[in-house]
Amino acid sequence: VILIDGSADGIFEGFTLLGNSTEQVTDGIRLDWTTAARRSTSGNMFRDIRIRNLKCIVGISLESNGTRQLDGNSLQNIVVTGYQVAGSWTTSGKYQKGIAFGNGSFGNIYDQRLYGVDVAGFYYGYYCNASSFAMYSAQPEGNATDFFIIPGAQTTISNIQSQSSGRFLIQTSAFSPIPVSVKDIVFVSSHMDPSTNIVDIYGGMWTFDNFCAPYTQTGGGGAYVGATFKIRGAFPTRPGVVTLNNITLNNSLISGILPTATQAQIVVHNYSQFNTSTATYTITNQA
């Protein structure tokens, strides 16, 4: 709907993209730098924007193309609403990525900043493919996976309350030791993925601080089930190095933290198991 091709230090603010559910578009907003553009793309500000009822594949694209520069952009006070149905998500059709960073090419497509950017009803809420961002304060809802992270540089996710999503975070490729920090998270869902893995990590360097997943159910409700962190590395030179501090799950320590290969190096401090029946905690001080 809006294509911005070549923009340095632009400001785009105060509007709504409102569809009528009949349009067929790839991106709601796409920020790019193609060979046709007359200047590089960096340092732009997007704020006070709503995207809703728009049949798009990607809500906001900061994917760029190849390794062409697209960095240092800011997003603030934005809501992107898709219409995938919680618990019946599909990887085909519309509403695949709420906000997308990078295209799989390691280049100058990183260092994006997000403040109060909410995504709901997509397969992937925030999709980072060999890129990076720093994100503060959001309420994702009803996404199959809130965060898909293959980091291309340092990445920070902080102060997030997730509701009714299938998983919180996955990383599918055993990448180099690029630091990712996840802090102050609440994850509550009655539509959790049947695997019960709310976090699935495949290599890299990760720190989780103050992560709480007390109420987790599958199938739209019913009995509570235990949430799990699945952590693995691919081989010795691509290990999964993970530090977990102050973690609360509706699960025991042994069942909640699942290393699945010898290349997983895990340190856990202050793990607590939440009992959904009594709303009490059982503390494991250190493991």
PDB file of C-alpha atoms in Angstrom:
ATOM      1  CA  VAL A   1       0.000   0.000   0.000  1.00  0.00           C
ATOM      2  CA  ILE A   2       2.834   2.373   0.868  1.00  0.00           C
ATOM      3  CA  LEU A   3       6.283   1.862  -0.708  1.00  0.00           C
ATOM      4  CA  ILE A   4       9.128   4.066   0.516  1.00  0.00           C
ATOM      5  CA  ASP A   5      12.175   3.448  -1.679  1.00  0.00           C
ATOM      6  CA  GLY A   6      15.198   5.428  -0.622  1.00  0.00           C
ATOM      7  CA  SER A   7      14.640   7.657   2.403  1.00  0.00           C
ATOM      8  CA  ALA A   8      17.070   9.096   4.921  1.00  0.00           C
ATOM      9  CA  ASP A   9      15.736  10.635   8.139  1.00  0.00           C
ATOM     10  CA  GLY A  10      12.093  10.673   7.017  1.00  0.00           C
ATOM     11  CA  ILE A  11       9.111  10.870   9.370  1.00  0.00           C
ATOM     12  CA  PHE A  12       5.898   8.964   8.626  1.00  0.00           C
ATOM     13  CA  GLU A  13       3.199   9.389  11.227  1.00  0.00           C
ATOM     14  CA  GLY A  14      -0.418   9.717  12.229  1.00  0.00           C
ATOM     15  CA  PHE A  15      -2.415   7.542   9.835  1.00  0.00           C
ATOM     16  CA  THR A  16      -4.353   4.287   9.512  1.00  0.00           C
ATOM     17  CA  LEU A  17      -4.258   1.714   6.707  1.00  0.00           C
ATOM     18  CA  LEU A  18      -7.794   0.370   6.803  1.00  0.00           C
ATOM     19  CA  GLY A  19      -8.746  -2.404   4.381  1.00  0.00           C
ATOM     20  CA  ASN A  20     -12.128  -3.847   3.516  1.00  0.00           C
ATOM     21  CA  SER A  21     -10.931  -7.488   3.452  1.00  0.00           C
ATOM     22  CA  THR A  22     -11.039  -7.697  -0.363  1.00  0.00           C
ATOM     23  CA  GLU A  23      -7.612  -6.319  -1.278  1.00  0.00           C
ATOM     24  CA  GLN A  24      -4.673  -8.667  -1.990  1.00  0.00           C
ATOM     25  CA  VAL A  25      -1.401  -6.902  -1.135  1.00  0.00           C
ATOM     26  CA  THR A  26       2.053  -8.118  -0.191  1.00  0.00           C
ATOM     27  CA  ASP A  27       3.024  -5.388   2.288  1.00  0.00           C
ATOM     28  CA  GLY A  28       1.048  -2.788   4.160  1.00  0.00           C
ATOM     29  CA  ILE A  29       4.149  -0.580   4.406  1.00  0.00           C
ATOM     30  CA  ARG A  30       7.481  -1.417   2.795  1.00  0.00           C
ATOM     31  CA  LEU A  31      10.667   0.539   3.493  1.00  0.00           C
ATOM     32  CA  ASP A  32      13.324  -0.382   0.928  1.00  0.00           C
ATOM     33  CA  TRP A  33      16.415   0.716  -0.956  1.00  0.00           C
ATOM     34  CA  THR A  34      16.525  -0.597  -4.505  1.00  0.00           C
ATOM     35  CA  THR A  35      18.940   0.289  -7.277  1.00  0.00           C
ATOM     36  CA  ALA A  36      16.338   2.746  -8.579  1.00  0.00           C
ATOM     37  CA  ALA A  37      16.422   4.849  -5.415  1.00  0.00           C
ATOM     38  CA  ARG A  38      18.495   8.015  -5.298  1.00  0.00           C
ATOM     39  CA  ARG A  39      19.632   7.769  -1.695  1.00  0.00           C
ATOM     40  CA  SER A  40      20.349   5.192   0.993  1.00  0.00           C
ATOM     41  CA  THR A  41      17.695   4.225   3.521  1.00  0.00           C
ATOM     42  CA  SER A  42      18.336   4.777   7.220  1.00  0.00           C
ATOM     43  CA  GLY A  43      17.264   6.790  10.239  1.00  0.00           C
ATOM     44  CA  ASN A  44      13.536   6.924   9.484  1.00  0.00           C
ATOM     45  CA  MET A  45      10.750   7.279  12.058  1.00  0.00           C
ATOM     46  CA  PHE A  46       7.350   5.562  11.867  1.00  0.00           C
ATOM     47  CA  ARG A  47       4.928   6.467  14.645  1.00  0.00           C
ATOM     48  CA  ASP A  48       1.248   6.604  15.592  1.00  0.00           C
ATOM     49  CA  ILE A  49       0.179   4.171  12.857  1.00  0.00           C
ATOM     50  CA  ARG A  50      -2.585   1.543  12.713  1.00  0.00           C
ATOM     51  CA  ILE A  51      -2.851  -1.262  10.138  1.00  0.00           C
ATOM     52  CA  ARG A  52      -6.067  -3.247  10.340  1.00  0.00           C
ATOM     53  CA  ASN A  53      -8.540  -5.188   8.211  1.00  0.00           C
ATOM     54  CA  LEU A  54      -5.928  -5.167   5.429  1.00  0.00           C
ATOM     55  CA  LYS A  55      -5.377  -8.473   3.594  1.00  0.00           C
ATOM     56  CA  CYS A  56      -1.592  -8.375   3.479  1.00  0.00           C
ATOM     57  CA  ILE A  57       1.168 -10.951   3.782  1.00  0.00           C
ATOM     58  CA  VAL A  58       3.464  -8.599   5.750  1.00  0.00           C
ATOM     59  CA  GLY A  59       2.213  -5.699   7.835  1.00  0.00           C
ATOM     60  CA  ILE A  60       5.426  -3.641   7.860  1.00  0.00           C
ATOM     61  CA  SER A  61       8.493  -4.767   5.900  1.00  0.00           C
ATOM     62  CA  LEU A  62      12.022  -3.680   6.768  1.00  0.00           C
ATOM     63  CA  GLU A  63      13.418  -6.647   4.855  1.00  0.00           C
ATOM     64  CA  SER A  64      15.279  -4.703   2.144  1.00  0.00           C
ATOM     65  CA  ASN A  65      16.817  -6.716  -0.702  1.00  0.00           C
ATOM     66  CA  GLY A  66      20.177  -8.419  -0.790  1.00  0.00           C
ATOM     67  CA  THR A  67      22.611  -6.618   1.484  1.00  0.00           C
ATOM     68  CA  ARG A  68      21.562  -3.066   0.613  1.00  0.00           C
ATOM     69  CA  GLN A  69      21.535  -0.690   3.578  1.00  0.00           C
ATOM     70  CA  LEU A  70      18.433  -0.316   5.711  1.00  0.00           C
ATOM     71  CA  ASP A  71      19.282   0.449   9.311  1.00  0.00           C
ATOM     72  CA  GLY A  72      18.723   2.667  12.308  1.00  0.00           C
ATOM     73  CA  ASN A  73      14.975   3.078  11.780  1.00  0.00           C
ATOM     74  CA  SER A  74      12.494   3.600  14.637  1.00  0.00           C
ATOM     75  CA  LEU A  75       8.912   2.397  15.083  1.00  0.00           C
ATOM     76  CA  GLN A  76       6.779   3.859  17.873  1.00  0.00           C
ATOM     77  CA  ASN A  77       3.157   3.463  19.011  1.00  0.00           C
ATOM     78  CA  ILE A  78       2.085   1.144  16.177  1.00  0.00           C
ATOM     79  CA  VAL A  79      -0.591  -1.567  16.056  1.00  0.00           C
ATOM     80  CA  VAL A  80      -0.641  -4.170  13.267  1.00  0.00           C
ATOM     81  CA  THR A  81      -3.679  -6.458  13.278  1.00  0.00           C
ATOM     82  CA  GLY A  82      -3.986  -9.612  11.188  1.00  0.00           C
ATOM     83  CA  TYR A  83      -6.809 -12.102  11.088  1.00  0.00           C
ATOM     84  CA  GLN A  84      -5.351 -15.570  11.458  1.00  0.00           C
ATOM     85  CA  VAL A  85      -7.485 -17.526  13.914  1.00  0.00           C
ATOM     86  CA  ALA A  86      -5.801 -18.483  17.182  1.00  0.00           C
ATOM     87  CA  GLY A  87      -5.197 -22.218  17.289  1.00  0.00           C
ATOM     88  CA  SER A  88      -5.823 -22.624  13.538  1.00  0.00           C
ATOM     89  CA  TRP A  89      -2.795 -20.800  12.170  1.00  0.00           C
ATOM     90  CA  THR A  90      -1.550 -21.536   8.661  1.00  0.00           C
ATOM     91  CA  THR A  91       1.775 -20.915   6.889  1.00  0.00           C
ATOM     92  CA  SER A  92       0.043 -20.132   3.584  1.00  0.00           C
ATOM     93  CA  GLY A  93      -2.052 -17.173   2.514  1.00  0.00           C
ATOM     94  CA  LYS A  94      -2.296 -13.804   4.201  1.00  0.00           C
ATOM     95  CA  TYR A  95      -1.076 -12.532   7.567  1.00  0.00           C
ATOM     96  CA  GLN A  96       2.278 -14.314   7.656  1.00  0.00           C
ATOM     97  CA  LYS A  97       4.543 -11.662   9.237  1.00  0.00           C
ATOM     98  CA  GLY A  98       3.410  -8.713  11.294  1.00  0.00           C
ATOM     99  CA  ILE A  99       6.742  -6.879  11.136  1.00  0.00           C
ATOM    100  CA  ALA A 100       9.685  -8.320   9.181  1.00  0.00           C
ATOM    101  CA  PHE A 101      13.371  -7.429   9.521  1.00  0.00           C
ATOM    102  CA  GLY A 102      16.009  -8.676   7.054  1.00  0.00           C
ATOM    103  CA  ASN A 103      15.843 -11.124   4.163  1.00  0.00           C
ATOM    104  CA  GLY A 104      18.409 -13.719   5.186  1.00  0.00           C
ATOM    105  CA  SER A 105      21.407 -11.784   3.824  1.00  0.00           C
ATOM    106  CA  PHE A 106      23.964 -10.620   6.331  1.00  0.00           C
ATOM    107  CA  GLY A 107      24.413  -6.961   5.478  1.00  0.00           C
ATOM    108  CA  ASN A 108      23.643  -3.487   6.701  1.00  0.00           C
ATOM    109  CA  ILE A 109      20.010  -4.309   7.596  1.00  0.00           C
ATOM    110  CA  TYR A 110      19.921  -4.045  11.364  1.00  0.00           C
ATOM    111  CA  ASP A 111      19.783  -1.778  14.410  1.00  0.00           C
ATOM    112  CA  GLN A 112      16.044  -1.076  14.240  1.00  0.00           C
ATOM    113  CA  ARG A 113      14.287   0.289  17.377  1.00  0.00           C
ATOM    114  CA  LEU A 114      10.723  -0.451  18.457  1.00  0.00           C
ATOM    115  CA  TYR A 115       8.737   1.204  21.247  1.00  0.00           C
ATOM    116  CA  GLY A 116       5.172   0.118  21.961  1.00  0.00           C
ATOM    117  CA  VAL A 117       4.680  -1.836  18.722  1.00  0.00           C
ATOM    118  CA  ASP A 118       1.909  -4.455  18.987  1.00  0.00           C
ATOM    119  CA  VAL A 119       1.172  -7.262  16.526  1.00  0.00           C
ATOM    120  CA  ALA A 120      -1.835  -9.597  16.656  1.00  0.00           C
ATOM    121  CA  GLY A 121      -3.241 -12.346  14.460  1.00  0.00           C
ATOM    122  CA  PHE A 122      -0.213 -13.229  12.292  1.00  0.00           C
ATOM    123  CA  TYR A 123       1.689 -16.477  11.911  1.00  0.00           C
ATOM    124  CA  TYR A 124       4.874 -14.686  12.972  1.00  0.00           C
ATOM    125  CA  GLY A 125       4.433 -11.524  14.979  1.00  0.00           C
ATOM    126  CA  TYR A 126       7.993 -10.199  14.674  1.00  0.00           C
ATOM    127  CA  TYR A 127      10.160 -11.954  12.058  1.00  0.00           C
ATOM    128  CA  CYS A 128      13.915 -11.295  12.180  1.00  0.00           C
ATOM    129  CA  ASN A 129      15.932 -13.063   9.450  1.00  0.00           C
ATOM    130  CA  ALA A 130      19.651 -12.272   9.735  1.00  0.00           C
ATOM    131  CA  SER A 131      18.842  -8.819  11.083  1.00  0.00           C
ATOM    132  CA  SER A 132      18.467  -7.245  14.531  1.00  0.00           C
ATOM    133  CA  PHE A 133      16.329  -4.920  16.592  1.00  0.00           C
ATOM    134  CA  ALA A 134      15.815  -3.554  20.087  1.00  0.00           C
ATOM    135  CA  MET A 135      12.207  -3.729  21.274  1.00  0.00           C
ATOM    136  CA  TYR A 136      10.656  -2.225  24.399  1.00  0.00           C
ATOM    137  CA  SER A 137       7.106  -2.685  25.688  1.00  0.00           C
ATOM    138  CA  ALA A 138       4.582  -4.567  23.561  1.00  0.00           C
ATOM    139  CA  GLN A 139       1.488  -6.746  23.849  1.00  0.00           C
ATOM    140  CA  PRO A 140       1.487  -9.339  21.052  1.00  0.00           C
ATOM    141  CA  GLU A 141      -1.641 -11.467  20.865  1.00  0.00           C
ATOM    142  CA  GLY A 142      -2.929 -14.462  18.931  1.00  0.00           C
ATOM    143  CA  ASN A 143       0.190 -15.114  16.848  1.00  0.00           C
ATOM    144  CA  ALA A 144       1.315 -18.650  16.060  1.00  0.00           C
ATOM    145  CA  THR A 145       4.805 -17.511  17.098  1.00  0.00           C
ATOM    146  CA  ASP A 146       5.417 -14.091  18.595  1.00  0.00           C
ATOM    147  CA  PHE A 147       9.138 -13.883  17.753  1.00  0.00           C
ATOM    148  CA  PHE A 148      11.112 -15.625  15.010  1.00  0.00           C
ATOM    149  CA  ILE A 149      14.749 -14.699  15.596  1.00  0.00           C
ATOM    150  CA  ILE A 150      17.771 -15.513  13.468  1.00  0.00           C
ATOM    151  CA  PRO A 151      20.006 -12.709  14.726  1.00  0.00           C
ATOM    152  CA  GLY A 152      22.300 -10.786  12.427  1.00  0.00           C
ATOM    153  CA  ALA A 153      23.543  -8.547  15.237  1.00  0.00           C
ATOM    154  CA  GLN A 154      22.808  -7.873  18.902  1.00  0.00           C
ATOM    155  CA  THR A 155      19.075  -8.169  19.650  1.00  0.00           C
ATOM    156  CA  THR A 156      17.061  -7.096  22.695  1.00  0.00           C
ATOM    157  CA  ILE A 157      13.441  -7.889  23.596  1.00  0.00           C
ATOM    158  CA  SER A 158      12.127  -6.314  26.803  1.00  0.00           C
ATOM    159  CA  ASN A 159       8.882  -5.772  28.744  1.00  0.00           C
ATOM    160  CA  ILE A 160       6.490  -7.987  26.761  1.00  0.00           C
ATOM    161  CA  GLN A 161       3.087  -9.350  27.744  1.00  0.00           C
ATOM    162  CA  SER A 162       1.927 -12.052  25.317  1.00  0.00           C
ATOM    163  CA  GLN A 163      -1.606 -13.468  25.267  1.00  0.00           C
ATOM    164  CA  SER A 164      -3.166 -16.381  23.351  1.00  0.00           C
ATOM    165  CA  SER A 165      -0.162 -17.053  21.104  1.00  0.00           C
ATOM    166  CA  GLY A 166       1.115 -20.512  20.223  1.00  0.00           C
ATOM    167  CA  ARG A 167       4.768 -19.924  21.092  1.00  0.00           C
ATOM    168  CA  PHE A 168       6.817 -17.037  22.353  1.00  0.00           C
ATOM    169  CA  LEU A 169      10.077 -17.460  20.436  1.00  0.00           C
ATOM    170  CA  ILE A 170      11.774 -19.812  18.004  1.00  0.00           C
ATOM    171  CA  GLN A 171      15.171 -19.819  16.346  1.00  0.00           C
ATOM    172  CA  THR A 172      15.571 -22.431  13.614  1.00  0.00           C
ATOM    173  CA  SER A 173      19.174 -22.158  12.454  1.00  0.00           C
ATOM    174  CA  ALA A 174      22.394 -22.750  14.391  1.00  0.00           C
ATOM    175  CA  PHE A 175      23.998 -19.356  13.944  1.00  0.00           C
ATOM    176  CA  SER A 176      27.174 -17.834  15.327  1.00  0.00           C
ATOM    177  CA  PRO A 177      27.426 -16.561  18.916  1.00  0.00           C
ATOM    178  CA  ILE A 178      25.461 -13.341  18.476  1.00  0.00           C
ATOM    179  CA  PRO A 179      23.996 -12.111  21.782  1.00  0.00           C
ATOM    180  CA  VAL A 180      20.229 -12.012  22.235  1.00  0.00           C
ATOM    181  CA  SER A 181      18.697 -10.710  25.457  1.00  0.00           C
ATOM    182  CA  VAL A 182      15.070 -11.367  26.488  1.00  0.00           C
ATOM    183  CA  LYS A 183      13.846  -9.692  29.680  1.00  0.00           C
ATOM    184  CA  ASP A 184      10.682  -9.105  31.741  1.00  0.00           C
ATOM    185  CA  ILE A 185       8.248 -11.363  29.896  1.00  0.00           C
ATOM    186  CA  VAL A 186       4.771 -12.670  30.747  1.00  0.00           C
ATOM    187  CA  PHE A 187       3.361 -15.386  28.467  1.00  0.00           C
ATOM    188  CA  VAL A 188      -0.224 -16.585  28.989  1.00  0.00           C
ATOM    189  CA  SER A 189      -2.106 -18.690  26.452  1.00  0.00           C
ATOM    190  CA  SER A 190      -4.997 -21.113  26.029  1.00  0.00           C
ATOM    191  CA  HIS A 191      -3.845 -21.847  22.447  1.00  0.00           C
ATOM    192  CA  MET A 192      -0.269 -22.959  23.089  1.00  0.00           C
ATOM    193  CA  ASP A 193       1.405 -25.021  20.381  1.00  0.00           C
ATOM    194  CA  PRO A 194       0.852 -28.787  20.945  1.00  0.00           C
ATOM    195  CA  SER A 195       4.627 -29.271  21.338  1.00  0.00           C
ATOM    196  CA  THR A 196       4.307 -27.110  24.509  1.00  0.00           C
ATOM    197  CA  ASN A 197       7.637 -25.467  23.562  1.00  0.00           C
ATOM    198  CA  ILE A 198       7.117 -21.788  24.223  1.00  0.00           C
ATOM    199  CA  VAL A 199      10.816 -21.158  23.479  1.00  0.00           C
ATOM    200  CA  ASP A 200      12.764 -23.248  20.936  1.00  0.00           C
ATOM    201  CA  ILE A 201      16.451 -22.351  20.485  1.00  0.00           C
ATOM    202  CA  TYR A 202      18.920 -23.838  18.016  1.00  0.00           C
ATOM    203  CA  GLY A 203      22.362 -22.458  18.766  1.00  0.00           C
ATOM    204  CA  GLY A 204      23.657 -18.994  19.602  1.00  0.00           C
ATOM    205  CA  MET A 205      24.071 -16.944  22.798  1.00  0.00           C
ATOM    206  CA  TRP A 206      20.920 -16.188  24.761  1.00  0.00           C
ATOM    207  CA  THR A 207      19.989 -14.647  28.095  1.00  0.00           C
ATOM    208  CA  PHE A 208      16.457 -14.821  29.541  1.00  0.00           C
ATOM    209  CA  ASP A 209      15.738 -12.718  32.631  1.00  0.00           C
ATOM    210  CA  ASN A 210      12.436 -12.616  34.534  1.00  0.00           C
ATOM    211  CA  PHE A 211      10.406 -14.856  32.239  1.00  0.00           C
ATOM    212  CA  CYS A 212       7.032 -15.985  33.568  1.00  0.00           C
ATOM    213  CA  ALA A 213       4.642 -18.460  31.872  1.00  0.00           C
ATOM    214  CA  PRO A 214       2.210 -19.468  34.630  1.00  0.00           C
ATOM    215  CA  TYR A 215      -1.030 -20.274  32.784  1.00  0.00           C
ATOM    216  CA  THR A 216      -0.607 -22.353  29.612  1.00  0.00           C
ATOM    217  CA  GLN A 217      -3.245 -24.431  27.877  1.00  0.00           C
ATOM    218  CA  THR A 218      -3.681 -26.024  24.469  1.00  0.00           C
ATOM    219  CA  GLY A 219      -6.751 -26.486  22.298  1.00  0.00           C
ATOM    220  CA  GLY A 220      -8.470 -23.272  23.307  1.00  0.00           C
ATOM    221  CA  GLY A 221      -8.850 -24.084  26.980  1.00  0.00           C
ATOM    222  CA  GLY A 222      -9.357 -26.934  29.381  1.00  0.00           C
ATOM    223  CA  ALA A 223      -6.600 -28.447  31.499  1.00  0.00           C
ATOM    224  CA  TYR A 224      -3.370 -26.587  32.047  1.00  0.00           C
ATOM    225  CA  VAL A 225      -0.238 -28.119  30.524  1.00  0.00           C
ATOM    226  CA  GLY A 226       3.415 -27.570  31.326  1.00  0.00           C
ATOM    227  CA  ALA A 227       5.373 -25.093  29.210  1.00  0.00           C
ATOM    228  CA  THR A 228       8.917 -25.947  28.089  1.00  0.00           C
ATOM    229  CA  PHE A 229      12.140 -24.337  26.908  1.00  0.00           C
ATOM    230  CA  LYS A 230      13.744 -26.504  24.200  1.00  0.00           C
ATOM    231  CA  ILE A 231      17.456 -25.766  23.820  1.00  0.00           C
ATOM    232  CA  ARG A 232      19.963 -27.398  21.484  1.00  0.00           C
ATOM    233  CA  GLY A 233      23.035 -26.843  19.348  1.00  0.00           C
ATOM    234  CA  ALA A 234      23.781 -28.289  15.937  1.00  0.00           C
ATOM    235  CA  PHE A 235      27.390 -29.367  16.517  1.00  0.00           C
ATOM    236  CA  PRO A 236      30.317 -28.311  18.725  1.00  0.00           C
ATOM    237  CA  THR A 237      31.142 -25.183  16.734  1.00  0.00           C
ATOM    238  CA  ARG A 238      27.494 -24.046  16.774  1.00  0.00           C
ATOM    239  CA  PRO A 239      26.424 -24.613  20.387  1.00  0.00           C
ATOM    240  CA  GLY A 240      23.404 -23.315  22.195  1.00  0.00           C
ATOM    241  CA  VAL A 241      24.719 -21.227  25.098  1.00  0.00           C
ATOM    242  CA  VAL A 242      21.804 -20.107  27.271  1.00  0.00           C
ATOM    243  CA  THR A 243      21.539 -18.392  30.655  1.00  0.00           C
ATOM    244  CA  LEU A 244      18.160 -18.418  32.412  1.00  0.00           C
ATOM    245  CA  ASN A 245      17.587 -16.133  35.419  1.00  0.00           C
ATOM    246  CA  ASN A 246      14.351 -15.982  37.441  1.00  0.00           C
ATOM    247  CA  ILE A 247      12.245 -18.316  35.325  1.00  0.00           C
ATOM    248  CA  THR A 248       8.707 -19.369  36.286  1.00  0.00           C
ATOM    249  CA  LEU A 249       6.843 -22.041  34.327  1.00  0.00           C
ATOM    250  CA  ASN A 250       3.838 -24.219  34.914  1.00  0.00           C
ATOM    251  CA  ASN A 251       6.286 -27.138  34.964  1.00  0.00           C
ATOM    252  CA  SER A 252       9.098 -28.666  36.998  1.00  0.00           C
ATOM    253  CA  LEU A 253      12.710 -27.723  36.363  1.00  0.00           C
ATOM    254  CA  ILE A 254      13.584 -31.126  34.888  1.00  0.00           C
ATOM    255  CA  SER A 255      10.581 -31.113  32.554  1.00  0.00           C
ATOM    256  CA  GLY A 256      10.560 -27.390  31.859  1.00  0.00           C
ATOM    257  CA  ILE A 257      14.146 -26.940  30.626  1.00  0.00           C
ATOM    258  CA  LEU A 258      14.895 -29.455  27.869  1.00  0.00           C
ATOM    259  CA  PRO A 259      18.435 -29.670  26.503  1.00  0.00           C
ATOM    260  CA  THR A 260      18.218 -31.978  23.491  1.00  0.00           C
ATOM    261  CA  ALA A 261      21.874 -32.267  22.487  1.00  0.00           C
ATOM    262  CA  THR A 262      25.309 -32.239  24.124  1.00  0.00           C
ATOM    263  CA  GLN A 263      26.032 -28.937  22.390  1.00  0.00           C
ATOM    264  CA  ALA A 264      23.589 -27.166  24.728  1.00  0.00           C
ATOM    265  CA  GLN A 265      25.326 -25.289  27.555  1.00  0.00           C
ATOM    266  CA  ILE A 266      22.735 -24.067  30.050  1.00  0.00           C
ATOM    267  CA  VAL A 267      22.920 -22.167  33.325  1.00  0.00           C
ATOM    268  CA  VAL A 268      19.737 -21.725  35.390  1.00  0.00           C
ATOM    269  CA  HIS A 269      19.304 -19.506  38.466  1.00  0.00           C
ATOM    270  CA  ASN A 270      16.149 -19.228  40.585  1.00  0.00           C
ATOM    271  CA  TYR A 271      13.728 -21.484  38.807  1.00  0.00           C
ATOM    272  CA  SER A 272      10.182 -21.689  40.171  1.00  0.00           C
ATOM    273  CA  GLN A 273       7.324 -24.032  39.324  1.00  0.00           C
ATOM    274  CA  PHE A 274       3.860 -22.465  39.358  1.00  0.00           C
ATOM    275  CA  ASN A 275       0.949 -24.561  40.571  1.00  0.00           C
ATOM    276  CA  THR A 276      -2.190 -23.515  38.667  1.00  0.00           C
ATOM    277  CA  SER A 277      -4.503 -25.160  41.198  1.00  0.00           C
ATOM    278  CA  THR A 278      -3.202 -23.371  44.273  1.00  0.00           C
ATOM    279  CA  ALA A 279      -1.517 -20.349  42.612  1.00  0.00           C
ATOM    280  CA  THR A 280       1.651 -21.036  44.605  1.00  0.00           C
ATOM    281  CA  TYR A 281       5.290 -21.413  43.660  1.00  0.00           C
ATOM    282  CA  THR A 282       7.907 -24.039  44.369  1.00  0.00           C
ATOM    283  CA  ILE A 283      11.388 -22.556  44.203  1.00  0.00           C
ATOM    284  CA  THR A 284      14.533 -24.231  42.884  1.00  0.00           C
ATOM    285  CA  ASN A 285      17.282 -21.840  43.953  1.00  0.00           C
ATOM    286  CA  GLN A 286      19.970 -22.849  41.511  1.00  0.00           C
ATOM    287  CA  ALA A 287      20.686 -25.601  38.998  1.00  0.00           C
TER     288      ALA A 287
END
